GROMACS .gro file of C-alpha atoms in nm:
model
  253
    1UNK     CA    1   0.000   0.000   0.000
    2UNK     CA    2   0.133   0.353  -0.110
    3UNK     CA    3   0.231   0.535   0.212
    4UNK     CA    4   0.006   0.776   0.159
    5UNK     CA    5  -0.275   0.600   0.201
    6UNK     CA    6  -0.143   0.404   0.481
    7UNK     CA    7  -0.082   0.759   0.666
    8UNK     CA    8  -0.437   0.911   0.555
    9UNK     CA    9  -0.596   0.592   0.716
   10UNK     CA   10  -0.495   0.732   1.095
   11UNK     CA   11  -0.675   0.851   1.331
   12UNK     CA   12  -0.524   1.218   1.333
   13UNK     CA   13  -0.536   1.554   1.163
   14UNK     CA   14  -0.240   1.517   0.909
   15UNK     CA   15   0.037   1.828   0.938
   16UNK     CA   16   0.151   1.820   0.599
   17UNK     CA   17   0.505   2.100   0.501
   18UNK     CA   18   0.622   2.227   0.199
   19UNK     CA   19   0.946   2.360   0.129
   20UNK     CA   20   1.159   2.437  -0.207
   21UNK     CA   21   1.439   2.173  -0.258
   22UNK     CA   22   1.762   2.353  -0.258
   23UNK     CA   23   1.662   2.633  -0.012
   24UNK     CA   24   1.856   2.820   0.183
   25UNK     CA   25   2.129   2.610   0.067
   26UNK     CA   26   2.142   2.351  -0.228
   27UNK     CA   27   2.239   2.055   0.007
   28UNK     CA   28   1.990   2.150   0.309
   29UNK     CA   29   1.706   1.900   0.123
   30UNK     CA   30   1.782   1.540   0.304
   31UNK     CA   31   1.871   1.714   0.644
   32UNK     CA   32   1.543   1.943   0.597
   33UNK     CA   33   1.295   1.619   0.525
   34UNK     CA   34   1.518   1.415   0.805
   35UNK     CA   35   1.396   1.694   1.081
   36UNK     CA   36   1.077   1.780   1.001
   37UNK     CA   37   0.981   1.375   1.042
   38UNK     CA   38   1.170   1.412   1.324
   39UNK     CA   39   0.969   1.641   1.473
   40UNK     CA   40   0.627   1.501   1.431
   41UNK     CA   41   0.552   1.612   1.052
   42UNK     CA   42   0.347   1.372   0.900
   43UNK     CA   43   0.383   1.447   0.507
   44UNK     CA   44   0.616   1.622   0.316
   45UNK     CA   45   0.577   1.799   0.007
   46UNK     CA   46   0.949   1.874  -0.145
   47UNK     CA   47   0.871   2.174  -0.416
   48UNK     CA   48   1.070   2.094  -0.716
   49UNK     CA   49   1.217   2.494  -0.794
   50UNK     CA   50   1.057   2.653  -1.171
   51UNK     CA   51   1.133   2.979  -1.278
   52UNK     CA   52   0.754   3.049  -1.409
   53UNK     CA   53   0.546   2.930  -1.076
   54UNK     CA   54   0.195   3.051  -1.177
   55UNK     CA   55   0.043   2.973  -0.836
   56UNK     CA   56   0.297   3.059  -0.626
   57UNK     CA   57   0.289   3.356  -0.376
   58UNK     CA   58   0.603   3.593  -0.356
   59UNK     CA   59   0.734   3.398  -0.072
   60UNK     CA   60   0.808   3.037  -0.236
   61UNK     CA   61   0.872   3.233  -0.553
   62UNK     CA   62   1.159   3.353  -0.397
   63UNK     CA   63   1.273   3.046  -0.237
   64UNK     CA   64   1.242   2.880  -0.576
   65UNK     CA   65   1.432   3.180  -0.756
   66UNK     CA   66   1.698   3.146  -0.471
   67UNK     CA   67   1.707   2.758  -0.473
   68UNK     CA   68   1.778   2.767  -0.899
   69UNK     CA   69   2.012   2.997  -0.837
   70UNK     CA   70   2.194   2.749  -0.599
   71UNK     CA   71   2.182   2.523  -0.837
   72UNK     CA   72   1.887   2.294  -0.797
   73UNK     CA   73   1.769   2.082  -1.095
   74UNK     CA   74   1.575   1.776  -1.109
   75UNK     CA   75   1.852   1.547  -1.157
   76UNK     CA   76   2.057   1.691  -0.864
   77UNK     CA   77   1.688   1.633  -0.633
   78UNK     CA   78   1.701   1.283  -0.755
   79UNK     CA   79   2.060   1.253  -0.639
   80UNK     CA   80   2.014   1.405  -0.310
   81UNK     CA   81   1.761   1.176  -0.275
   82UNK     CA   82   1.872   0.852  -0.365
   83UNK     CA   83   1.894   0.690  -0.070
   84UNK     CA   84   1.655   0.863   0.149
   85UNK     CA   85   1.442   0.608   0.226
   86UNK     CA   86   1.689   0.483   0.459
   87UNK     CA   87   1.625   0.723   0.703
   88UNK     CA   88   1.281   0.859   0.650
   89UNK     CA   89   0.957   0.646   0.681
   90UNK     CA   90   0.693   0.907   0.598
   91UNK     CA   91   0.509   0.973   0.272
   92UNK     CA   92   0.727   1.210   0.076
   93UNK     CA   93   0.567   1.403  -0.239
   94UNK     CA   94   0.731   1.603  -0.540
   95UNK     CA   95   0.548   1.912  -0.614
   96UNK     CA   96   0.613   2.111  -0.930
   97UNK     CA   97   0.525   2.214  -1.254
   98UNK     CA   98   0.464   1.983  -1.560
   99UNK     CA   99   0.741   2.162  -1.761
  100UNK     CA  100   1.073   1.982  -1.554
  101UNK     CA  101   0.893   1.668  -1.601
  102UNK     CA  102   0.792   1.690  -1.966
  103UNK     CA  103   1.187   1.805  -2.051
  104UNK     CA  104   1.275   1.504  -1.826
  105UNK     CA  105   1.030   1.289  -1.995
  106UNK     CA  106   0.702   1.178  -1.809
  107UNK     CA  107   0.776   0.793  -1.745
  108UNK     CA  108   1.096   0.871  -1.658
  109UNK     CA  109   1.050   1.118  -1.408
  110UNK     CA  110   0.773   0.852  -1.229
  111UNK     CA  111   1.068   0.602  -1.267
  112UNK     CA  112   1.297   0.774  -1.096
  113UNK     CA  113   1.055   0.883  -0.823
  114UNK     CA  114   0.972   0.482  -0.749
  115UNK     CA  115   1.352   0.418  -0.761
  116UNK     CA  116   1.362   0.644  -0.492
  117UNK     CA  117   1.033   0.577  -0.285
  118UNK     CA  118   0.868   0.932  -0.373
  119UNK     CA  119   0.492   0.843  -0.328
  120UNK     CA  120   0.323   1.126  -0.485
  121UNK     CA  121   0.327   1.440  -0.729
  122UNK     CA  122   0.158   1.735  -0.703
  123UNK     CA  123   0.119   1.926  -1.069
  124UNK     CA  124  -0.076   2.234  -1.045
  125UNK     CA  125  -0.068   2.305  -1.413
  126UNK     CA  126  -0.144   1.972  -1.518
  127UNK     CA  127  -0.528   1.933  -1.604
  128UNK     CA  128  -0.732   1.652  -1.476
  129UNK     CA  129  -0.893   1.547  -1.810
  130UNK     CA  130  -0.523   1.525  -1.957
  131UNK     CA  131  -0.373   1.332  -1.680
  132UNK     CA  132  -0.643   1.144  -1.717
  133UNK     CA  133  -0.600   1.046  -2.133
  134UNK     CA  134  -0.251   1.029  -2.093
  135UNK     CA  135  -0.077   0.978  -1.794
  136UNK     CA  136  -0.249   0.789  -1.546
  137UNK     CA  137  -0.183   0.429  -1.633
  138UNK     CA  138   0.220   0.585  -1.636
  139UNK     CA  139   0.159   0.683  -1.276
  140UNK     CA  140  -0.042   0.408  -1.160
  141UNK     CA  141   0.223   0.195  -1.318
  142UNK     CA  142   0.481   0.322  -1.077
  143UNK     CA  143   0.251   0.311  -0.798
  144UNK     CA  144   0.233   0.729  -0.772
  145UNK     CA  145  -0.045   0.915  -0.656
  146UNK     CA  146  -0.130   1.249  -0.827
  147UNK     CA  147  -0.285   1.488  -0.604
  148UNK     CA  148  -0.533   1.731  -0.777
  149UNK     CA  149  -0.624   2.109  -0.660
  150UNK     CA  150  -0.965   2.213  -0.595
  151UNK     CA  151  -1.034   2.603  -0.505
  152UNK     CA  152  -1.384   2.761  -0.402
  153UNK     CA  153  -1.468   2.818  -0.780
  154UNK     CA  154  -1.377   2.464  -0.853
  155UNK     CA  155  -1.784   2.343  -1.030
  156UNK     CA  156  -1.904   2.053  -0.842
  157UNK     CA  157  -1.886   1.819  -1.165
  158UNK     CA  158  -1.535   1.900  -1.189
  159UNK     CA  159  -1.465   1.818  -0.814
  160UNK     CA  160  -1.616   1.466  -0.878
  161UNK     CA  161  -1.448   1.367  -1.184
  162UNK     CA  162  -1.127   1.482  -1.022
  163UNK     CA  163  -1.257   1.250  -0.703
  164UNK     CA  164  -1.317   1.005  -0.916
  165UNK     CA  165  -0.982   0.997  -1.102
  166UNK     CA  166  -0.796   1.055  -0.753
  167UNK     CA  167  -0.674   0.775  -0.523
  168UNK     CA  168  -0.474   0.949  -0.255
  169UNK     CA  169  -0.625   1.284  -0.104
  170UNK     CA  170  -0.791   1.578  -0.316
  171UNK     CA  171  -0.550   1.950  -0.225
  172UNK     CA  172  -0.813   2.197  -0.137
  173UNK     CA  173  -0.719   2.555  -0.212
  174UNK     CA  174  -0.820   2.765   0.033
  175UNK     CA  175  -0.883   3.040  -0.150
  176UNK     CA  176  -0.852   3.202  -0.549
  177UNK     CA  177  -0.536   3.355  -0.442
  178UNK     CA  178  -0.158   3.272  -0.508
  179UNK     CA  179  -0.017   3.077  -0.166
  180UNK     CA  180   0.060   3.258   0.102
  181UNK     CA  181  -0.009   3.278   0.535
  182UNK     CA  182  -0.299   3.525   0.640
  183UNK     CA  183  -0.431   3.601   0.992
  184UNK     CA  184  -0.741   3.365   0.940
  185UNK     CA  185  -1.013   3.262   0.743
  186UNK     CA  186  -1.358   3.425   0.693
  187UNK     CA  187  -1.702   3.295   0.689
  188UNK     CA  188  -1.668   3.219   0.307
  189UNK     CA  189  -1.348   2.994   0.354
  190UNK     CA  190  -1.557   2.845   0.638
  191UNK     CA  191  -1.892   2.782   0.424
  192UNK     CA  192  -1.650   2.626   0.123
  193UNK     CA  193  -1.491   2.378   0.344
  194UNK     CA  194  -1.843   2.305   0.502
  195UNK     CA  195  -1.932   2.250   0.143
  196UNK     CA  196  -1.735   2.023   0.038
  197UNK     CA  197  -1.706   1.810   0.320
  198UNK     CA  198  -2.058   1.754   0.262
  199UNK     CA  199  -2.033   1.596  -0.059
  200UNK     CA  200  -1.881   1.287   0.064
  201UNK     CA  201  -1.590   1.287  -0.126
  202UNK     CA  202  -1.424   0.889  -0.149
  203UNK     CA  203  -1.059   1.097  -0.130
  204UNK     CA  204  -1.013   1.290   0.215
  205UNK     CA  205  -0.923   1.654   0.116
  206UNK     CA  206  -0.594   1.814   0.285
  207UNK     CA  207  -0.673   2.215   0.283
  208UNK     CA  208  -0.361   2.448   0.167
  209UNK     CA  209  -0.309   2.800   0.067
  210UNK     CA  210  -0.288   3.045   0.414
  211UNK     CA  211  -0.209   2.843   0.672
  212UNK     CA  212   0.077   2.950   0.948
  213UNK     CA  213  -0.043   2.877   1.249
  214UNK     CA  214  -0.232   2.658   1.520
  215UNK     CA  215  -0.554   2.927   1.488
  216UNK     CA  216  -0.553   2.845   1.056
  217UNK     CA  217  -0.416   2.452   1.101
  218UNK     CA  218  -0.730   2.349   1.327
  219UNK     CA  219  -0.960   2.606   1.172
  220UNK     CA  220  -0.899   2.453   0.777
  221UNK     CA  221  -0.893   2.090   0.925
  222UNK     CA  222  -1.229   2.133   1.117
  223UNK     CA  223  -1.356   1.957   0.876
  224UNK     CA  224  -1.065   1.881   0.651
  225UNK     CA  225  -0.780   1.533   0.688
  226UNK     CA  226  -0.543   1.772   0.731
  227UNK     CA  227  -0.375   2.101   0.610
  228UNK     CA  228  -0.045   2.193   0.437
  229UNK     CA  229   0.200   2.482   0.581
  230UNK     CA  230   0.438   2.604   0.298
  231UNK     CA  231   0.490   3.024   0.269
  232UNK     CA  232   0.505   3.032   0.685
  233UNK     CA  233   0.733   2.799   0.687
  234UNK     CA  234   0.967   2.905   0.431
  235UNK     CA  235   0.954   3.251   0.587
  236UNK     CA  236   1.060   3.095   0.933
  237UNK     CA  237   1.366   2.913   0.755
  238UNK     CA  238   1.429   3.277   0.567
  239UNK     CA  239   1.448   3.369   0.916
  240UNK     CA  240   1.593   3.163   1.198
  241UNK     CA  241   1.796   2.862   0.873
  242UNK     CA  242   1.716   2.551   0.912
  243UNK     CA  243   1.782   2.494   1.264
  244UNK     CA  244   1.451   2.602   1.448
  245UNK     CA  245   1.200   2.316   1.289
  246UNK     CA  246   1.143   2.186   1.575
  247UNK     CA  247   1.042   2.533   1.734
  248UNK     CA  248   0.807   2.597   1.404
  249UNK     CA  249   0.640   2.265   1.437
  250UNK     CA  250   0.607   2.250   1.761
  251UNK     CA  251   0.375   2.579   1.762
  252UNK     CA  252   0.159   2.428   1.491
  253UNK     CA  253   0.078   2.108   1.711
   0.00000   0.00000   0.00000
């Protein structure tokens, strides 16, 4: 069973981080996914850096810009994590744009992540109907899971096709917006989540876009799996490196 099924089967809210691979420093990616298991993290979403992220806020664009210009490519993430599964035990997902993949070549780039024991992607720019036609059986072949976004404009036909195409969890956009943290979320965020709880989904959803704290993590998994952290974080390794995780984590849970 992929491990991210295994992990959406317990009985807890699921802290899921994002951070870019090569950021602060091009080598910080094996240390960065060893601590954050470490400290209690239960799913990890390693950004792989583009230098056209259409959904990204200013924050991870920066990190990405920063981590390219350290160096990172997609090869170099495959090397750094070659052997990775020999110290981490939790579901690990690549998140990026289709372009890196397409110059990489699709079944390749699913090869490599089996090889390796990456259990998901994450490809915002990669429509459902597509992935659908012409890439599933490639993933399912290499036993991925592709996680699909959702936002609050999202048509209800569209959310169950994508459910029904989906065997992992479905990413729930908070909001229209580009990522990033905010103070809360309104009675709108609150009615959408509502919302699609209520439609019985097979796939458990995992909310994302402005969370950075305890007050957003429990109010977006109310009656979410679980939620993801990415621009808070990033702006917490911006400030204090990467040696305070357990500090940012531990304020989060």
């Amino acid at each position: 069973m992929n491990r991210i099924t295994q992990k959406l089967q317990e009985d807890k809210k699921i802290l899921s981080i994002y951070f870019s691979a090569g950021y602060p420093n091009l080598n910080d990616t094996v240390q960065m996914i060893q601590d954050l298991e470490k400290n209690g993290v239960d799913l990890i979403e390693i950004g792989l850096p583009f230098s056209d992220p259409l959904a990204d806020g200013p924050t991870i664009q920066a990190s990405s810009t920063t981590a390219l210009h350290n160096g990172m490519t997609t090869q170099i993430l495959f090397d750094q994590l070659k052997n990775i599964r020999e110290s981490v035990k939790i579901p690990l997902i690549i998140m990026g744009y289709f372009n890196p993949m397409l110059q990489y070549g699709v079944e390749a780039f699913c090869q490599k992540c089996a090889e390796i024991g990456i259990d998901g992607l994450i490809i915002p720019d990669l429509p459902v109907d597509v992935y659908a036609d012409e890439y599933k059986a490639i993933f399912e072949k290499y036993g991925l899971i592709n996680v699909f976004l959702i936002t609050p404009q999202t048509s209800e036909e569209r959310i169950r096709f994508i459910d029904s195409v989906s065997n992992g969890f479905i990413y729930m956009v908070s909001s229209a917006s580009v990522t990033g943290s905010q103070a809360g979320f309104g009675d709108t965020q609150e009615t959408y989540f509502e919302r699609i709880a209520d439609m019985n989904l097979k796939n458990p959803q995992i909310v994302g876009f402005g969370i950075s704290n305890k007050e957003t993590f429990n109010q977006a998994t109310k009656y979410a799996k679980g939620a993801i952290i990415g621009s808070a974080f990033i702006k917490h390794l911006a400030e204090n490196g990467s040696g305070k995780i357990a500090e940012f984590v531990g304020e989060i849970r």
